[in-house]
PDB file of C-alpha atoms in Angstrom:
ATOM      1  CA  MET U   1     -68.213  -9.114  -6.753  1.00 96.00           C
ATOM      2  CA  LYS U   2     -69.183 -11.455 -10.033  1.00 98.00           C
ATOM      3  CA  TYR U   3     -71.529 -15.147  -8.832  1.00 98.00           C
ATOM      4  CA  LEU U   4     -71.529 -18.058 -11.489  1.00 98.00           C
ATOM      5  CA  VAL U   5     -74.739 -20.008 -10.821  1.00 97.00           C
ATOM      6  CA  THR U   6     -74.895 -23.028 -13.416  1.00 96.00           C
ATOM      7  CA  SER U   7     -75.503 -26.688 -12.780  1.00 94.00           C
ATOM      8  CA  MET U   8     -75.684 -29.216 -15.826  1.00 90.00           C
ATOM      9  CA  LYS U   9     -79.346 -29.857 -14.417  1.00 90.00           C
ATOM     10  CA  GLY U  10     -82.517 -28.154 -14.856  1.00 87.00           C
ATOM     11  CA  GLY U  11     -85.163 -27.610 -12.076  1.00 87.00           C
ATOM     12  CA  VAL U  12     -82.498 -27.371  -9.347  1.00 92.00           C
ATOM     13  CA  GLY U  13     -83.260 -23.637  -8.478  1.00 88.00           C
ATOM     14  CA  LYS U  14     -80.865 -21.731 -10.337  1.00 92.00           C
ATOM     15  CA  SER U  15     -82.815 -18.989 -11.097  1.00 88.00           C
ATOM     16  CA  SER U  16     -84.631 -18.247  -7.926  1.00 88.00           C
ATOM     17  CA  ILE U  17     -81.040 -18.692  -6.469  1.00 93.00           C
ATOM     18  CA  SER U  18     -79.958 -15.732  -9.019  1.00 93.00           C
ATOM     19  CA  VAL U  19     -82.470 -13.730  -8.569  1.00 89.00           C
ATOM     20  CA  ASN U  20     -82.457 -13.424  -4.231  1.00 89.00           C
ATOM     21  CA  LEU U  21     -78.977 -13.180  -4.920  1.00 94.00           C
ATOM     22  CA  SER U  22     -78.658 -10.364  -7.127  1.00 91.00           C
ATOM     23  CA  ALA U  23     -81.550  -8.542  -5.511  1.00 88.00           C
ATOM     24  CA  HIS U  24     -79.589  -8.975  -1.806  1.00 90.00           C
ATOM     25  CA  THR U  25     -76.289  -7.840  -3.589  1.00 94.00           C
ATOM     26  CA  GLY U  26     -77.299  -4.846  -5.781  1.00 91.00           C
ATOM     27  CA  SER U  27     -75.611  -6.933  -8.342  1.00 94.00           C
ATOM     28  CA  GLN U  28     -77.053  -6.913 -12.641  1.00 94.00           C
ATOM     29  CA  TYR U  29     -78.785 -10.696 -13.240  1.00 93.00           C
ATOM     30  CA  ILE U  30     -77.570 -11.805 -16.198  1.00 95.00           C
ATOM     31  CA  THR U  31     -78.890 -15.532 -17.820  1.00 92.00           C
ATOM     32  CA  ASN U  32     -78.582 -17.151 -20.839  1.00 87.00           C
ATOM     33  CA  ASP U  33     -82.046 -18.750 -20.548  1.00 80.00           C
ATOM     34  CA  ILE U  34     -84.304 -18.768 -22.992  1.00 71.00           C
ATOM     35  CA  THR U  35     -87.096 -17.698 -20.715  1.00 66.00           C
ATOM     36  CA  PRO U  36     -85.622 -15.829 -17.967  1.00 62.00           C
ATOM     37  CA  PRO U  37     -87.542 -15.156 -15.103  1.00 64.00           C
ATOM     38  CA  ALA U  38     -90.709 -12.724 -14.643  1.00 62.00           C
ATOM     39  CA  ILE U  39     -88.673  -9.767 -13.353  1.00 69.00           C
ATOM     40  CA  GLU U  40     -87.783  -6.421 -14.337  1.00 70.00           C
ATOM     41  CA  ASP U  41     -84.299  -5.089 -14.754  1.00 78.00           C
ATOM     42  CA  PHE U  42     -82.160  -8.109 -16.366  1.00 88.00           C
ATOM     43  CA  ILE U  43     -79.923  -8.867 -19.156  1.00 89.00           C
ATOM     44  CA  GLN U  44     -79.938 -11.615 -21.520  1.00 89.00           C
ATOM     45  CA  ILE U  45     -76.933 -13.279 -23.648  1.00 90.00           C
ATOM     46  CA  PRO U  46     -77.842 -14.773 -26.591  1.00 82.00           C
ATOM     47  CA  LEU U  47     -77.787 -18.208 -27.272  1.00 78.00           C
ATOM     48  CA  ASN U  48     -75.375 -17.794 -30.185  1.00 82.00           C
ATOM     49  CA  LYS U  49     -72.712 -16.008 -27.955  1.00 87.00           C
ATOM     50  CA  LYS U  50     -69.458 -18.471 -27.367  1.00 88.00           C
ATOM     51  CA  LYS U  51     -68.332 -16.206 -25.152  1.00 93.00           C
ATOM     52  CA  ILE U  52     -69.899 -13.618 -22.132  1.00 95.00           C
ATOM     53  CA  PRO U  53     -69.786 -10.007 -24.065  1.00 94.00           C
ATOM     54  CA  ALA U  54     -66.992  -8.585 -22.542  1.00 95.00           C
ATOM     55  CA  ASP U  55     -68.851  -5.248 -21.364  1.00 95.00           C
ATOM     56  CA  LEU U  56     -70.502  -8.373 -19.215  1.00 96.00           C
ATOM     57  CA  ALA U  57     -67.638  -9.261 -17.751  1.00 96.00           C
ATOM     58  CA  GLN U  58     -66.182  -6.379 -16.751  1.00 96.00           C
ATOM     59  CA  LEU U  59     -69.069  -5.584 -14.557  1.00 96.00           C
ATOM     60  CA  GLU U  60     -68.029  -5.254 -10.911  1.00 96.00           C
ATOM     61  CA  ASN U  61     -71.181  -6.660  -9.734  1.00 97.00           C
ATOM     62  CA  ALA U  62     -73.256  -9.366 -11.217  1.00 97.00           C
ATOM     63  CA  VAL U  63     -74.980 -12.595 -11.275  1.00 97.00           C
ATOM     64  CA  PHE U  64     -74.443 -14.712 -13.561  1.00 97.00           C
ATOM     65  CA  ASP U  65     -77.088 -17.586 -14.559  1.00 94.00           C
ATOM     66  CA  LEU U  66     -75.953 -20.280 -16.987  1.00 93.00           C
ATOM     67  CA  GLY U  67     -77.518 -23.340 -17.682  1.00 84.00           C
ATOM     68  CA  ALA U  68     -75.742 -25.569 -19.482  1.00 73.00           C
ATOM     69  CA  LEU U  69     -76.117 -28.514 -21.918  1.00 62.00           C
ATOM     70  CA  SER U  70     -77.098 -32.247 -20.400  1.00 58.00           C
ATOM     71  CA  THR U  71     -73.797 -33.136 -21.639  1.00 59.00           C
ATOM     72  CA  LEU U  72     -71.555 -30.716 -21.682  1.00 62.00           C
ATOM     73  CA  LEU U  73     -70.521 -27.004 -20.360  1.00 67.00           C
ATOM     74  CA  ASP U  74     -72.034 -24.026 -22.420  1.00 78.00           C
ATOM     75  CA  THR U  75     -68.789 -22.420 -23.875  1.00 87.00           C
ATOM     76  CA  LYS U  76     -69.950 -19.128 -21.690  1.00 91.00           C
ATOM     77  CA  ILE U  77     -70.389 -21.194 -18.497  1.00 92.00           C
ATOM     78  CA  ALA U  78     -66.427 -21.837 -18.695  1.00 91.00           C
ATOM     79  CA  HIS U  79     -65.823 -18.122 -20.111  1.00 94.00           C
ATOM     80  CA  ALA U  80     -67.604 -16.971 -16.944  1.00 96.00           C
ATOM     81  CA  ALA U  81     -65.833 -18.923 -14.451  1.00 95.00           C
ATOM     82  CA  ARG U  82     -62.747 -17.898 -15.549  1.00 94.00           C
ATOM     83  CA  PHE U  83     -63.584 -14.202 -14.283  1.00 96.00           C
ATOM     84  CA  CYS U  84     -66.064 -14.949 -11.245  1.00 97.00           C
ATOM     85  CA  ASP U  85     -65.447 -14.716  -7.908  1.00 97.00           C
ATOM     86  CA  VAL U  86     -67.479 -18.020  -6.735  1.00 98.00           C
ATOM     87  CA  ILE U  87     -69.496 -20.656  -8.584  1.00 98.00           C
ATOM     88  CA  ILE U  88     -72.408 -22.149  -7.011  1.00 98.00           C
ATOM     89  CA  ILE U  89     -74.449 -25.212  -7.822  1.00 97.00           C
ATOM     90  CA  PRO U  90     -77.560 -25.593  -7.128  1.00 97.00           C
ATOM     91  CA  THR U  91     -78.895 -29.032  -6.479  1.00 96.00           C
ATOM     92  CA  ARG U  92     -82.373 -31.370  -4.960  1.00 96.00           C
ATOM     93  CA  THR U  93     -82.201 -34.286  -3.093  1.00 96.00           C
ATOM     94  CA  ASP U  94     -82.546 -36.992  -5.775  1.00 95.00           C
ATOM     95  CA  SER U  95     -80.150 -38.955  -7.054  1.00 95.00           C
ATOM     96  CA  ARG U  96     -80.304 -37.448 -11.347  1.00 95.00           C
ATOM     97  CA  SER U  97     -79.507 -33.868  -9.562  1.00 95.00           C
ATOM     98  CA  ILE U  98     -76.653 -35.100  -7.112  1.00 97.00           C
ATOM     99  CA  ALA U  99     -75.438 -36.964 -10.187  1.00 95.00           C
ATOM    100  CA  ALA U 100     -75.126 -33.404 -12.276  1.00 93.00           C
ATOM    101  CA  THR U 101     -74.191 -31.705  -9.701  1.00 96.00           C
ATOM    102  CA  LEU U 102     -71.203 -33.567  -9.533  1.00 96.00           C
ATOM    103  CA  LYS U 103     -70.596 -33.433 -12.814  1.00 93.00           C
ATOM    104  CA  THR U 104     -70.781 -29.939 -13.112  1.00 94.00           C
ATOM    105  CA  TYR U 105     -68.362 -30.034  -9.739  1.00 95.00           C
ATOM    106  CA  GLU U 106     -65.989 -32.233 -11.993  1.00 93.00           C
ATOM    107  CA  LEU U 107     -66.034 -29.599 -14.879  1.00 90.00           C
ATOM    108  CA  LEU U 108     -65.749 -26.456 -13.282  1.00 93.00           C
ATOM    109  CA  GLN U 109     -62.947 -27.632 -10.254  1.00 92.00           C
ATOM    110  CA  ASP U 110     -60.383 -26.436 -12.807  1.00 91.00           C
ATOM    111  CA  ALA U 111     -61.197 -22.890 -12.884  1.00 92.00           C
ATOM    112  CA  GLY U 112     -59.908 -22.660  -9.825  1.00 93.00           C
ATOM    113  CA  LYS U 113     -62.351 -20.742  -8.022  1.00 96.00           C
ATOM    114  CA  PRO U 114     -64.379 -21.416  -5.157  1.00 97.00           C
ATOM    115  CA  ILE U 115     -67.276 -23.233  -5.395  1.00 97.00           C
ATOM    116  CA  VAL U 116     -70.099 -23.728  -3.185  1.00 97.00           C
ATOM    117  CA  ILE U 117     -73.205 -25.995  -4.026  1.00 98.00           C
ATOM    118  CA  ILE U 118     -76.998 -25.472  -2.305  1.00 97.00           C
ATOM    119  CA  ILE U 119     -78.934 -28.059  -1.719  1.00 96.00           C
ATOM    120  CA  ASN U 120     -81.895 -26.577  -2.745  1.00 92.00           C
ATOM    121  CA  HIS U 121     -86.110 -26.657  -1.681  1.00 86.00           C
ATOM    122  CA  PHE U 122     -86.017 -29.842  -0.027  1.00 89.00           C
ATOM    123  CA  ARG U 123     -89.160 -30.795   2.097  1.00 88.00           C
ATOM    124  CA  ASP U 124     -87.800 -34.003   3.727  1.00 92.00           C
ATOM    125  CA  GLN U 125     -84.954 -33.962   6.262  1.00 93.00           C
ATOM    126  CA  LYS U 126     -84.036 -37.567   5.699  1.00 95.00           C
ATOM    127  CA  LYS U 127     -83.234 -36.601   1.698  1.00 95.00           C
ATOM    128  CA  HIS U 128     -81.616 -33.827   2.773  1.00 95.00           C
ATOM    129  CA  GLU U 129     -79.357 -35.637   5.013  1.00 96.00           C
ATOM    130  CA  ALA U 130     -78.408 -38.329   2.797  1.00 96.00           C
ATOM    131  CA  ALA U 131     -77.704 -36.067  -0.392  1.00 96.00           C
ATOM    132  CA  ARG U 132     -75.830 -34.208   1.690  1.00 96.00           C
ATOM    133  CA  ASP U 133     -73.503 -36.991   3.239  1.00 96.00           C
ATOM    134  CA  GLN U 134     -73.051 -38.274  -0.662  1.00 96.00           C
ATOM    135  CA  LEU U 135     -72.208 -35.064  -1.671  1.00 97.00           C
ATOM    136  CA  LEU U 136     -69.535 -34.408   1.452  1.00 95.00           C
ATOM    137  CA  SER U 137     -68.756 -37.760   0.776  1.00 96.00           C
ATOM    138  CA  ALA U 138     -67.821 -37.033  -3.276  1.00 96.00           C
ATOM    139  CA  VAL U 139     -66.208 -33.275  -2.677  1.00 96.00           C
ATOM    140  CA  GLY U 140     -64.685 -32.616   0.648  1.00 91.00           C
ATOM    141  CA  ARG U 141     -64.867 -29.493   2.031  1.00 91.00           C
ATOM    142  CA  THR U 142     -66.608 -27.299  -0.365  1.00 96.00           C
ATOM    143  CA  PRO U 143     -69.098 -25.758   1.196  1.00 97.00           C
ATOM    144  CA  ILE U 144     -72.474 -27.246   0.950  1.00 97.00           C
ATOM    145  CA  TYR U 145     -75.695 -24.851   2.623  1.00 97.00           C
ATOM    146  CA  SER U 146     -79.216 -25.522   2.531  1.00 94.00           C
ATOM    147  CA  ILE U 147     -82.046 -23.821   1.108  1.00 92.00           C
ATOM    148  CA  ARG U 148     -85.997 -25.388   2.376  1.00 87.00           C
ATOM    149  CA  GLU U 149     -89.181 -25.577   0.326  1.00 84.00           C
ATOM    150  CA  THR U 150     -90.667 -21.700  -0.031  1.00 82.00           C
ATOM    151  CA  THR U 151     -93.165 -20.152  -1.078  1.00 77.00           C
ATOM    152  CA  LEU U 152     -90.463 -17.055  -1.972  1.00 76.00           C
ATOM    153  CA  PHE U 153     -89.701 -17.653  -4.773  1.00 74.00           C
ATOM    154  CA  ASP U 154     -93.132 -18.033  -6.215  1.00 77.00           C
ATOM    155  CA  ARG U 155     -94.109 -14.465  -4.440  1.00 78.00           C
ATOM    156  CA  ILE U 156     -90.656 -12.977  -6.002  1.00 77.00           C
ATOM    157  CA  SER U 157     -92.115 -14.306  -9.883  1.00 71.00           C
ATOM    158  CA  ARG U 158     -95.195 -13.063  -9.259  1.00 75.00           C
ATOM    159  CA  ASP U 159     -94.464  -9.262  -7.143  1.00 76.00           C
ATOM    160  CA  GLY U 160     -90.947  -8.844  -8.470  1.00 74.00           C
ATOM    161  CA  ILE U 161     -87.884  -7.686  -6.545  1.00 76.00           C
ATOM    162  CA  ALA U 162     -89.548  -4.665  -5.408  1.00 77.00           C
ATOM    163  CA  TRP U 163     -91.749  -6.549  -3.250  1.00 77.00           C
ATOM    164  CA  LEU U 164     -88.687  -8.605  -1.641  1.00 80.00           C
ATOM    165  CA  LEU U 165     -86.966  -5.923  -1.611  1.00 77.00           C
ATOM    166  CA  ASN U 166     -89.650  -4.252   0.840  1.00 81.00           C
ATOM    167  CA  ILE U 167     -90.741  -7.673   2.368  1.00 77.00           C
ATOM    168  CA  GLN U 168     -89.065  -6.418   5.683  1.00 78.00           C
ATOM    169  CA  ASN U 169     -92.157  -3.543   5.678  1.00 76.00           C
ATOM    170  CA  THR U 170     -95.429  -5.817   4.975  1.00 78.00           C
ATOM    171  CA  LYS U 171     -97.389  -6.941   7.740  1.00 76.00           C
ATOM    172  CA  GLY U 172     -98.633 -10.446   7.556  1.00 71.00           C
ATOM    173  CA  LEU U 173     -95.641 -11.870   5.730  1.00 79.00           C
ATOM    174  CA  TYR U 174     -93.491 -13.127   9.196  1.00 78.00           C
ATOM    175  CA  MET U 175     -92.514 -16.855   7.654  1.00 79.00           C
ATOM    176  CA  LEU U 176     -91.804 -14.997   4.571  1.00 81.00           C
ATOM    177  CA  GLN U 177     -89.737 -12.201   6.213  1.00 83.00           C
ATOM    178  CA  LYS U 178     -87.799 -14.663   8.210  1.00 85.00           C
ATOM    179  CA  THR U 179     -86.886 -17.471   4.884  1.00 86.00           C
ATOM    180  CA  VAL U 180     -85.966 -14.310   3.572  1.00 86.00           C
ATOM    181  CA  GLN U 181     -83.200 -13.600   6.681  1.00 87.00           C
ATOM    182  CA  LYS U 182     -81.961 -17.176   6.265  1.00 89.00           C
ATOM    183  CA  HIS U 183     -81.319 -16.758   2.662  1.00 89.00           C
ATOM    184  CA  ASN U 184     -79.339 -13.730   2.709  1.00 90.00           C
ATOM    185  CA  ALA U 185     -77.615 -15.619   5.462  1.00 93.00           C
ATOM    186  CA  VAL U 186     -76.707 -18.097   3.285  1.00 94.00           C
ATOM    187  CA  TYR U 187     -76.198 -15.413   0.532  1.00 94.00           C
ATOM    188  CA  ASP U 188     -73.475 -13.924   3.171  1.00 95.00           C
ATOM    189  CA  ARG U 189     -71.334 -16.955   3.759  1.00 95.00           C
ATOM    190  CA  ILE U 190     -70.976 -17.332  -0.132  1.00 95.00           C
ATOM    191  CA  THR U 191     -70.071 -13.615  -0.556  1.00 95.00           C
ATOM    192  CA  ALA U 192     -67.409 -13.920   2.341  1.00 95.00           C
ATOM    193  CA  ILE U 193     -66.402 -16.884   0.863  1.00 94.00           C
ATOM    194  CA  GLY U 194     -66.151 -15.553  -2.844  1.00 92.00           C
ATOM    195  CA  GLU U 195     -63.918 -11.767  -1.162  1.00 91.00           C
ATOM    196  CA  ARG U 196     -61.255 -14.615   0.847  1.00 89.00           C
ATOM    197  CA  GLY U 197     -60.702 -16.506  -2.783  1.00 76.00           C
ATOM    198  CA  LYS U 198     -59.784 -12.881  -4.195  1.00 66.00           C
TER     199      LYS U 198
END
């Protein structure tokens, strides 16, 4: 399964979701970010490349964490959208993030691939519901999932993927274990959508 995680706005949690998703699915993490997350195993695509290199596009299991420019899609994103099985657009609840999400959705809709939106790292339930309502009115039946604010992403940055994969064996981290289970449930639903779209 190949996943594309992208947004036209920075700071919405693309890399955090991509790293978690790649760990959960056992996929290769690939990014075009000039400052990739502090994880052990990743592939960085140089910014000067116009397309995803053929060897990476042909990987069986990969998560592409590709940032966009603020006004147009990076050509690598348009290329990845053609061969990835599902497109994931993370967003926050603020109006700028929602606007960027809708613009990203509009630009990627023509790829003909399933698109999923994740309202990410939210704390305020009322703001979450307002953002969800706004998105639903604009994108109709597109699946929208939610991931609450958590320290999980910070811990992964600090302690790495090996820590995440072993969290179920770690005493004293009950709440983070529950968080991982909730995240994994979202990633499993996204994977199922991608499988159906094949």
